[in-house]
Coordinates of C-alpha atoms in Angstrom, one line a residue:
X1 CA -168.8 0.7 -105.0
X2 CA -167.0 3.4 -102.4
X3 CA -169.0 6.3 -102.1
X4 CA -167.2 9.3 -100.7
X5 CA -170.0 12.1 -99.4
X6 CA -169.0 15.5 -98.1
X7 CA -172.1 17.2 -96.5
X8 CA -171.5 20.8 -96.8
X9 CA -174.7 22.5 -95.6
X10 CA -174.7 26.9 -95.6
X11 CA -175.6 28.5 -92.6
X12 CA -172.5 28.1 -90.1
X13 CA -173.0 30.0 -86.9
X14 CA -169.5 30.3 -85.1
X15 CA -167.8 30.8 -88.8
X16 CA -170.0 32.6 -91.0
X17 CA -169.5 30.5 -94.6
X18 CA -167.2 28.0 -92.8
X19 CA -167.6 25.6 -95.8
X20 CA -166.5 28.5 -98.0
X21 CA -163.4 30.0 -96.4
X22 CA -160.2 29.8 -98.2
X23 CA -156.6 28.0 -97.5
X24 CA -153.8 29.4 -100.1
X25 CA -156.1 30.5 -102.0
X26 CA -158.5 27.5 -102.7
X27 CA -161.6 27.1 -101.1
X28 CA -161.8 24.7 -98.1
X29 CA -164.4 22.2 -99.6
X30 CA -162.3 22.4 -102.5
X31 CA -159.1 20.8 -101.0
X32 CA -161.1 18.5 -99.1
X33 CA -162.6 17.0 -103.0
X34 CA -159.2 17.5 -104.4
X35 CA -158.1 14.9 -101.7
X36 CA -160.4 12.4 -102.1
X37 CA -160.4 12.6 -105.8
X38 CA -156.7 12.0 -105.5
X39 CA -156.4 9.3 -103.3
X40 CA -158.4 6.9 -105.6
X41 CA -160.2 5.1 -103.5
X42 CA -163.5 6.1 -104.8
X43 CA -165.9 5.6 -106.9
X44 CA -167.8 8.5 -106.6
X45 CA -167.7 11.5 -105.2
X46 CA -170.9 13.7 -104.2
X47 CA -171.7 16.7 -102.2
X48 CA -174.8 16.5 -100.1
X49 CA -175.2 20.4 -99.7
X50 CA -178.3 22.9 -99.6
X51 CA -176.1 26.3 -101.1
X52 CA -176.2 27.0 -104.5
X53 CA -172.9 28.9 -104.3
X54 CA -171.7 25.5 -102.9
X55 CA -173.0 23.0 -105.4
X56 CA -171.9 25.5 -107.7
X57 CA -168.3 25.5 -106.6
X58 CA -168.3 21.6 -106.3
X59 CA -169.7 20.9 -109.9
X60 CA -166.5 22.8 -111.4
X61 CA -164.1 20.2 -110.0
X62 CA -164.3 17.0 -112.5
X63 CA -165.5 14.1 -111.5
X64 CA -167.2 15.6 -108.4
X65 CA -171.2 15.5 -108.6
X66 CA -173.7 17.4 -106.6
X67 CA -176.9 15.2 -108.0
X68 CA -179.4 17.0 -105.7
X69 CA -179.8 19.7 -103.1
X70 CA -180.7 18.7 -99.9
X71 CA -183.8 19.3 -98.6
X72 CA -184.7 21.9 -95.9
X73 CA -185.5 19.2 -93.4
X74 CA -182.1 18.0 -93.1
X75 CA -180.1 21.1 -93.2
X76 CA -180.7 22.8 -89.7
X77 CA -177.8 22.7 -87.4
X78 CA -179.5 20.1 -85.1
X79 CA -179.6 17.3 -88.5
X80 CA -177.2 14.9 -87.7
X81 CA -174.6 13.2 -89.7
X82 CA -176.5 10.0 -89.9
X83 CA -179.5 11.1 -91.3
X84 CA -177.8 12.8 -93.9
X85 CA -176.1 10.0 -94.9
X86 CA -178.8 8.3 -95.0
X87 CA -180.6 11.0 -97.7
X88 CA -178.1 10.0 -99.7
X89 CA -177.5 6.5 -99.4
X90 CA -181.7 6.4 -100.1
X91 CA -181.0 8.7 -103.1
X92 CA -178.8 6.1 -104.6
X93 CA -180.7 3.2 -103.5
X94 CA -183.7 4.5 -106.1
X95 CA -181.6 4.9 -109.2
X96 CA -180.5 1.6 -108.7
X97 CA -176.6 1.7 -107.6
X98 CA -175.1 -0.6 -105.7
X99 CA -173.0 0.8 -103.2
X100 CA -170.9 -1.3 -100.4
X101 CA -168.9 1.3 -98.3
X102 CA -169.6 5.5 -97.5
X103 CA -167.0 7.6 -96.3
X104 CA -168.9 10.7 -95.1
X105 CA -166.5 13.9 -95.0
X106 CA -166.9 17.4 -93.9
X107 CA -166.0 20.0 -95.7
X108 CA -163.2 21.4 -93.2
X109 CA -161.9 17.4 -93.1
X110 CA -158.4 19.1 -94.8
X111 CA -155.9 16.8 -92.4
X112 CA -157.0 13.3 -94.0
X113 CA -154.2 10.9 -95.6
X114 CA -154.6 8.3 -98.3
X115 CA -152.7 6.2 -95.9
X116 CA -155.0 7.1 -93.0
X117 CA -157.8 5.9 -95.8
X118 CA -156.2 3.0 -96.4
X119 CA -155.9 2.0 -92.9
X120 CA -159.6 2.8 -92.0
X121 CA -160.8 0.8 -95.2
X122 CA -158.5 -2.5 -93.6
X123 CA -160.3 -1.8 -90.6
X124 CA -164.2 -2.5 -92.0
X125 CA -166.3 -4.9 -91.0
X126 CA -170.1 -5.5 -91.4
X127 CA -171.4 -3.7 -87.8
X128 CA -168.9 -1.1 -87.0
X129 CA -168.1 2.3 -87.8
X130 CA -164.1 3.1 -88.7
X131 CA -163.7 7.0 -87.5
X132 CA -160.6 9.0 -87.3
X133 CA -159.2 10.3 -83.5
X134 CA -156.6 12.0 -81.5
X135 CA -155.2 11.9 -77.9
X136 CA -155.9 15.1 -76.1
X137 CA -153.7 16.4 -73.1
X138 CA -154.3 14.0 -70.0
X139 CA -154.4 17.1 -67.8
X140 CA -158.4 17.5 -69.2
X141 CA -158.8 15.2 -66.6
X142 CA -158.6 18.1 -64.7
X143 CA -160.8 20.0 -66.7
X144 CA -163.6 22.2 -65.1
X145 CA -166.5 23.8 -65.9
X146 CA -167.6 27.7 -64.7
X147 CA -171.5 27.8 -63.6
X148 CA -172.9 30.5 -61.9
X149 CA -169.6 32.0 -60.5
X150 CA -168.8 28.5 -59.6
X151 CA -165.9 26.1 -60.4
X152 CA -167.3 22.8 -61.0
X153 CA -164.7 20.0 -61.7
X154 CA -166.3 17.8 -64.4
X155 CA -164.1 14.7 -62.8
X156 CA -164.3 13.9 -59.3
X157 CA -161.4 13.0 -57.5
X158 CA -159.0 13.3 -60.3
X159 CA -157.3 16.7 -59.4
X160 CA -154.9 15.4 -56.6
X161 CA -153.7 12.5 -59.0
X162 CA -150.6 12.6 -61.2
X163 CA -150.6 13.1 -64.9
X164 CA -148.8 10.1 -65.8
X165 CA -151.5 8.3 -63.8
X166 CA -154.5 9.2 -65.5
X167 CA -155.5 6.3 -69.0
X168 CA -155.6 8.3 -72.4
X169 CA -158.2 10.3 -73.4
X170 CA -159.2 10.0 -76.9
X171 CA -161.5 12.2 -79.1
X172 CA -163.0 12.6 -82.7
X173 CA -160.7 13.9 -84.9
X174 CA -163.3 14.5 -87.3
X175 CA -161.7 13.5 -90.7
X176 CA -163.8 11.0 -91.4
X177 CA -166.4 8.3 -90.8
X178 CA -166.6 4.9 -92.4
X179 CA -168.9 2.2 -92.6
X180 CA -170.6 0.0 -95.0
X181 CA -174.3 0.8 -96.1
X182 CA -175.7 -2.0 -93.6
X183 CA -173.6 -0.3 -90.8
X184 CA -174.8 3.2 -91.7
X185 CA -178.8 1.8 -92.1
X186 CA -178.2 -0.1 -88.8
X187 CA -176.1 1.3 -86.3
X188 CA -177.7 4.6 -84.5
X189 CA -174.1 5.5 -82.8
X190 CA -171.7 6.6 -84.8
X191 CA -168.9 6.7 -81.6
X192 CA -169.7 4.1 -79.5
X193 CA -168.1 1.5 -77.5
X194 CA -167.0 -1.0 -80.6
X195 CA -166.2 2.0 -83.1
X196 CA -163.0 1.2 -84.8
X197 CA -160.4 4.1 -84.7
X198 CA -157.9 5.2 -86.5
X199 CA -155.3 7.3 -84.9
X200 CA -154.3 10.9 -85.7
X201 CA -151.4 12.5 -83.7
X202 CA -152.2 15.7 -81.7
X203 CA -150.6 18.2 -83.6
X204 CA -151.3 16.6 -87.3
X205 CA -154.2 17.8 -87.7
X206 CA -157.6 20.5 -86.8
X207 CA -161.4 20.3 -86.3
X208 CA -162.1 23.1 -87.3
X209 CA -165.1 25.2 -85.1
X210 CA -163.8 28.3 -84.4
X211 CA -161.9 31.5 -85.3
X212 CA -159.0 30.1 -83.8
X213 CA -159.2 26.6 -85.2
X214 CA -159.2 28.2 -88.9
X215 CA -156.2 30.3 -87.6
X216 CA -154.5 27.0 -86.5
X217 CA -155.8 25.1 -89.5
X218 CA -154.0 27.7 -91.9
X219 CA -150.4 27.3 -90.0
X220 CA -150.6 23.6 -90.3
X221 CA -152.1 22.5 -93.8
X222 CA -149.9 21.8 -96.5
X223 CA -150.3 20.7 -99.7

């Protein structure tokens, strides 16, 4: 069984209601079910959420379930992804359902493709993670931090060397994260050094963590 899981928790501190904003008049969390629903892929589809108003929204979209509210332990701002994933994956384990594979989303992951799915889902195996990512401009090799009225170059000895000379930097495009149950039970990283990626170009897509992010985000999605 797939298991798609958006974890959607209230309580967003640079966007107050993030996970409740709108895009063309649907609710963010709401395009991202619509998506997943469409693509097919899944078997089921849950929201891992402690808001009422949220659950709510979710339970009106068919075939989307929000069996539980999470508890209070695992909806700070310092919970990490794992753990809730793991809340769940436990959840399930109890009533007995036999799932192989969970996609976790977020609930601003509007930029995913079936075919971006498809090619993470080729891309499982039994210990890694399959995560979604995007180049960034090589000139944040440059990149420099300002402490205390200081400049403080977070690369040394990059600023004298040519663009074209610096390797690829890549990030986390934060659409999605796939792995099998065993790989979410047993691997404590979700990025790390044998993560398998699957590529976003810069300008298809947004993580969304700012003002100007959701500004961005609402120029570039279309439906």
């Amino acid at each position: 069984m797939n298991l798609a899981l958006i974890i959607a928790r209230k309580g967003s501190k640079r966007i107050v209601d993030k996970n409740l904003k709108k895009i063309k008049n649907k609710y963010i969390i709401q395009i991202v079910l619509e998506k997943i629903l469409n693509s097919k892929l899944f078997n089921k589809v849950i929201v891992s959420t402690d808001s009422l108003r949220i659950q709510k929204i979710s339970n009106k979209i068919k075939k989307v379930e929000t069996p539980f509210l999470r508890p209070k332990i695992l909806s700070g701002d310092k919970v990490g992804t794992r753990d809730v994933v793991l809340h769940a994956i436990n959840f399930f384990k109890k009533k007995k359902y036999h799932i192989t594979n969970v996609c976790c989303f977020y609930p601003t992951s509007i930029f995913f493709t079936k075919t971006k799915l498809l090619e993470a889902f080729n891309k499982i195996d039994n210990k890694n993670y399959v995560i979604s990512c995007s180049t960034v401009n090589q000139n944040l090799n440059r990149s420099f931090k300002i402490k205390n009225g200081k400049n403080k170059f977070l690369f040394k000895g990059s600023y004298f060397k040519r663009t074209q000379d610096f390797d690829e930097v890549y990030v986390d495009a934060a659409q999605f994260y796939l792995g099998k149950v065993s790989t979410w039970k047993n691997q404590n990283k979700i990025i790390n050094s044998s993560t398998k990626l699957v590529k976003f170009s810069r300008f298809s897509y947004v993580d969304i963590d700012n003002l100007d992010d959701l500004s961005f985000a609402k120029k570039l999605f279309k439906f």
